[in-house]
């Protein structure tokens, strides 16, 4: 199984990726952890592509979560399933605030070492506007439409229903 998870900031891509990786007993790659070095320093696209390509070449099955559509587009061609989490901006902001409270001054498990969780005006603007432009929405939708199998979830409730049918245990309890 090869699964690519995309979607807006604050939808729970990383949590879903961990749960599916555990359910299928396959490795997971978090693209934010590839993109950032310690202290929020960004890697070049070339360095990031190298990390992701190495992972794709090494692993026969995987879950890769994160957008970075310009990086290793072949992951979408190889994916058996592309999941797009398209929750509304208010749900995303609520989740981002919860995540901030949970990990304040700590590094999340899906982030590069030394990148302590933060919440600032720039990120709130990303969650509300810049990260959900019409172009981004169109790109995400097209990735799903062109996938071997693609799913779009516009609410956590619909995702939970799908996961329950799939048999993923205790997903809701850990969200």
Tab-separated table of C-alpha atoms in Angstrom:
chain	number	residue	atom	x	y	z
A	1	UNK	CA	0.000	0.000	0.000
A	2	UNK	CA	1.257	3.485	-0.935
A	3	UNK	CA	-0.712	6.408	0.453
A	4	UNK	CA	-0.224	10.140	-0.134
A	5	UNK	CA	-2.043	12.529	2.198
A	6	UNK	CA	-2.505	16.184	1.282
A	7	UNK	CA	-4.665	18.979	2.626
A	8	UNK	CA	-4.900	22.240	4.455
A	9	UNK	CA	-2.816	23.082	7.515
A	10	UNK	CA	-4.537	21.917	10.656
A	11	UNK	CA	-6.569	19.081	9.141
A	12	UNK	CA	-4.652	16.317	10.891
A	13	UNK	CA	-2.576	14.996	7.987
A	14	UNK	CA	0.243	13.900	10.292
A	15	UNK	CA	-2.056	12.167	12.756
A	16	UNK	CA	-3.849	10.361	9.953
A	17	UNK	CA	-0.513	9.347	8.421
A	18	UNK	CA	0.704	7.868	11.712
A	19	UNK	CA	-2.546	5.946	12.193
A	20	UNK	CA	-2.561	4.526	8.660
A	21	UNK	CA	1.132	3.655	8.856
A	22	UNK	CA	0.513	1.792	12.098
A	23	UNK	CA	-2.627	0.102	10.724
A	24	UNK	CA	-0.828	-1.139	7.598
A	25	UNK	CA	2.552	-1.630	9.363
A	26	UNK	CA	4.339	0.563	6.830
A	27	UNK	CA	6.763	3.479	7.184
A	28	UNK	CA	5.622	7.085	7.211
A	29	UNK	CA	7.384	10.183	5.901
A	30	UNK	CA	6.336	13.633	7.116
A	31	UNK	CA	7.290	16.241	4.519
A	32	UNK	CA	7.505	19.080	7.049
A	33	UNK	CA	10.299	17.108	8.731
A	34	UNK	CA	12.051	16.945	5.345
A	35	UNK	CA	11.464	20.612	4.565
A	36	UNK	CA	12.770	22.069	7.811
A	37	UNK	CA	16.110	21.816	9.534
A	38	UNK	CA	16.454	22.757	13.225
A	39	UNK	CA	15.192	26.216	14.206
A	40	UNK	CA	12.839	26.419	11.207
A	41	UNK	CA	15.651	26.736	8.681
A	42	UNK	CA	14.342	25.605	5.288
A	43	UNK	CA	16.012	23.053	3.057
A	44	UNK	CA	16.372	23.684	-0.645
A	45	UNK	CA	13.964	21.959	-2.996
A	46	UNK	CA	16.899	19.892	-4.257
A	47	UNK	CA	17.784	18.651	-0.772
A	48	UNK	CA	14.171	17.894	0.008
A	49	UNK	CA	13.714	16.053	-3.293
A	50	UNK	CA	16.790	13.967	-2.517
A	51	UNK	CA	15.382	12.931	0.890
A	52	UNK	CA	11.974	12.026	-0.527
A	53	UNK	CA	13.440	10.213	-3.561
A	54	UNK	CA	15.678	8.143	-1.287
A	55	UNK	CA	12.644	7.180	0.792
A	56	UNK	CA	10.648	6.223	-2.332
A	57	UNK	CA	13.540	4.119	-3.652
A	58	UNK	CA	14.063	2.384	-0.313
A	59	UNK	CA	10.455	1.588	0.616
A	60	UNK	CA	7.976	-0.627	-1.265
A	61	UNK	CA	5.038	0.555	0.819
A	62	UNK	CA	4.596	3.883	2.560
A	63	UNK	CA	2.507	6.778	3.776
A	64	UNK	CA	3.743	10.234	2.798
A	65	UNK	CA	1.957	13.222	4.248
A	66	UNK	CA	2.332	16.830	3.310
A	67	UNK	CA	1.710	19.044	0.355
A	68	UNK	CA	4.926	20.357	-1.259
A	69	UNK	CA	3.461	19.408	-4.621
A	70	UNK	CA	6.566	20.576	-6.473
A	71	UNK	CA	8.660	17.938	-4.647
A	72	UNK	CA	8.777	14.358	-5.996
A	73	UNK	CA	5.590	14.420	-8.034
A	74	UNK	CA	6.130	10.735	-8.737
A	75	UNK	CA	4.811	9.980	-5.260
A	76	UNK	CA	1.339	10.823	-6.545
A	77	UNK	CA	1.781	8.602	-9.599
A	78	UNK	CA	2.988	5.710	-7.428
A	79	UNK	CA	0.332	6.135	-4.745
A	80	UNK	CA	-2.414	3.536	-4.552
A	81	UNK	CA	-4.475	6.098	-2.649
A	82	UNK	CA	-4.405	9.906	-2.434
A	83	UNK	CA	-6.349	11.412	0.463
A	84	UNK	CA	-7.193	15.119	0.442
A	85	UNK	CA	-8.308	16.621	3.759
A	86	UNK	CA	-10.335	19.706	2.834
A	87	UNK	CA	-11.842	20.929	6.110
A	88	UNK	CA	-13.154	24.460	6.490
A	89	UNK	CA	-10.825	27.166	7.740
A	90	UNK	CA	-12.485	27.457	11.165
A	91	UNK	CA	-12.029	23.748	11.901
A	92	UNK	CA	-8.410	24.036	10.775
A	93	UNK	CA	-7.751	27.045	13.002
A	94	UNK	CA	-9.345	25.278	15.977
A	95	UNK	CA	-7.063	22.275	15.353
A	96	UNK	CA	-3.976	24.487	14.983
A	97	UNK	CA	-4.733	26.208	18.295
A	98	UNK	CA	-5.213	22.837	19.985
A	99	UNK	CA	-1.917	21.617	18.494
A	100	UNK	CA	-0.160	24.762	19.720
A	101	UNK	CA	-1.466	24.273	23.252
A	102	UNK	CA	-0.401	20.624	23.183
A	103	UNK	CA	3.121	21.204	21.833
A	104	UNK	CA	3.926	24.787	22.914
A	105	UNK	CA	7.736	25.156	23.186
A	106	UNK	CA	8.169	21.500	22.131
A	107	UNK	CA	8.814	19.812	18.811
A	108	UNK	CA	5.961	17.739	17.366
A	109	UNK	CA	6.796	14.135	16.427
A	110	UNK	CA	6.193	14.922	12.737
A	111	UNK	CA	8.485	17.955	12.636
A	112	UNK	CA	12.247	18.374	12.343
A	113	UNK	CA	14.216	18.451	15.596
A	114	UNK	CA	14.577	21.915	17.042
A	115	UNK	CA	11.401	23.309	15.464
A	116	UNK	CA	9.385	24.215	18.533
A	117	UNK	CA	5.657	24.619	17.894
A	118	UNK	CA	4.659	28.209	17.286
A	119	UNK	CA	1.538	30.152	16.448
A	120	UNK	CA	1.897	33.607	14.973
A	121	UNK	CA	-0.039	35.992	12.715
A	122	UNK	CA	1.764	34.722	9.632
A	123	UNK	CA	0.698	31.126	10.267
A	124	UNK	CA	-2.898	32.110	11.110
A	125	UNK	CA	-2.983	34.008	7.817
A	126	UNK	CA	-1.687	30.861	6.083
A	127	UNK	CA	-4.397	28.717	7.696
A	128	UNK	CA	-7.151	31.182	6.844
A	129	UNK	CA	-6.124	32.492	3.423
A	130	UNK	CA	-2.722	31.886	1.860
A	131	UNK	CA	-2.725	28.115	2.300
A	132	UNK	CA	-6.120	27.652	0.677
A	133	UNK	CA	-6.045	29.692	-2.511
A	134	UNK	CA	-8.213	28.685	-5.440
A	135	UNK	CA	-5.082	27.482	-7.241
A	136	UNK	CA	-4.073	25.232	-4.320
A	137	UNK	CA	-7.590	23.794	-4.051
A	138	UNK	CA	-7.622	23.090	-7.789
A	139	UNK	CA	-4.187	21.435	-7.629
A	140	UNK	CA	-5.214	19.222	-4.706
A	141	UNK	CA	-8.483	18.244	-6.377
A	142	UNK	CA	-6.680	17.410	-9.627
A	143	UNK	CA	-4.227	15.162	-7.762
A	144	UNK	CA	-7.184	13.235	-6.335
A	145	UNK	CA	-8.995	13.047	-9.678
A	146	UNK	CA	-5.871	11.738	-11.419
A	147	UNK	CA	-5.006	9.222	-8.693
A	148	UNK	CA	-5.462	5.463	-8.966
A	149	UNK	CA	-7.875	5.967	-6.077
A	150	UNK	CA	-8.609	9.348	-4.549
A	151	UNK	CA	-10.704	10.435	-1.601
A	152	UNK	CA	-11.703	13.903	-0.445
A	153	UNK	CA	-12.889	14.461	3.117
A	154	UNK	CA	-14.519	17.779	3.951
A	155	UNK	CA	-15.063	16.960	7.610
A	156	UNK	CA	-13.437	14.921	10.330
A	157	UNK	CA	-16.754	13.123	10.858
A	158	UNK	CA	-16.686	11.747	7.300
A	159	UNK	CA	-13.055	10.727	7.686
A	160	UNK	CA	-13.855	8.903	10.939
A	161	UNK	CA	-16.724	7.065	9.242
A	162	UNK	CA	-14.351	5.925	6.480
A	163	UNK	CA	-11.675	4.855	8.972
A	164	UNK	CA	-14.202	2.941	11.054
A	165	UNK	CA	-15.368	1.076	7.947
A	166	UNK	CA	-11.717	0.358	7.122
A	167	UNK	CA	-11.160	-1.024	10.614
A	168	UNK	CA	-8.631	1.504	11.868
A	169	UNK	CA	-8.889	1.196	15.656
A	170	UNK	CA	-8.985	4.090	18.093
A	171	UNK	CA	-8.425	6.750	15.435
A	172	UNK	CA	-10.961	9.173	16.845
A	173	UNK	CA	-9.693	8.786	20.397
A	174	UNK	CA	-6.238	10.065	19.467
A	175	UNK	CA	-7.248	13.017	17.326
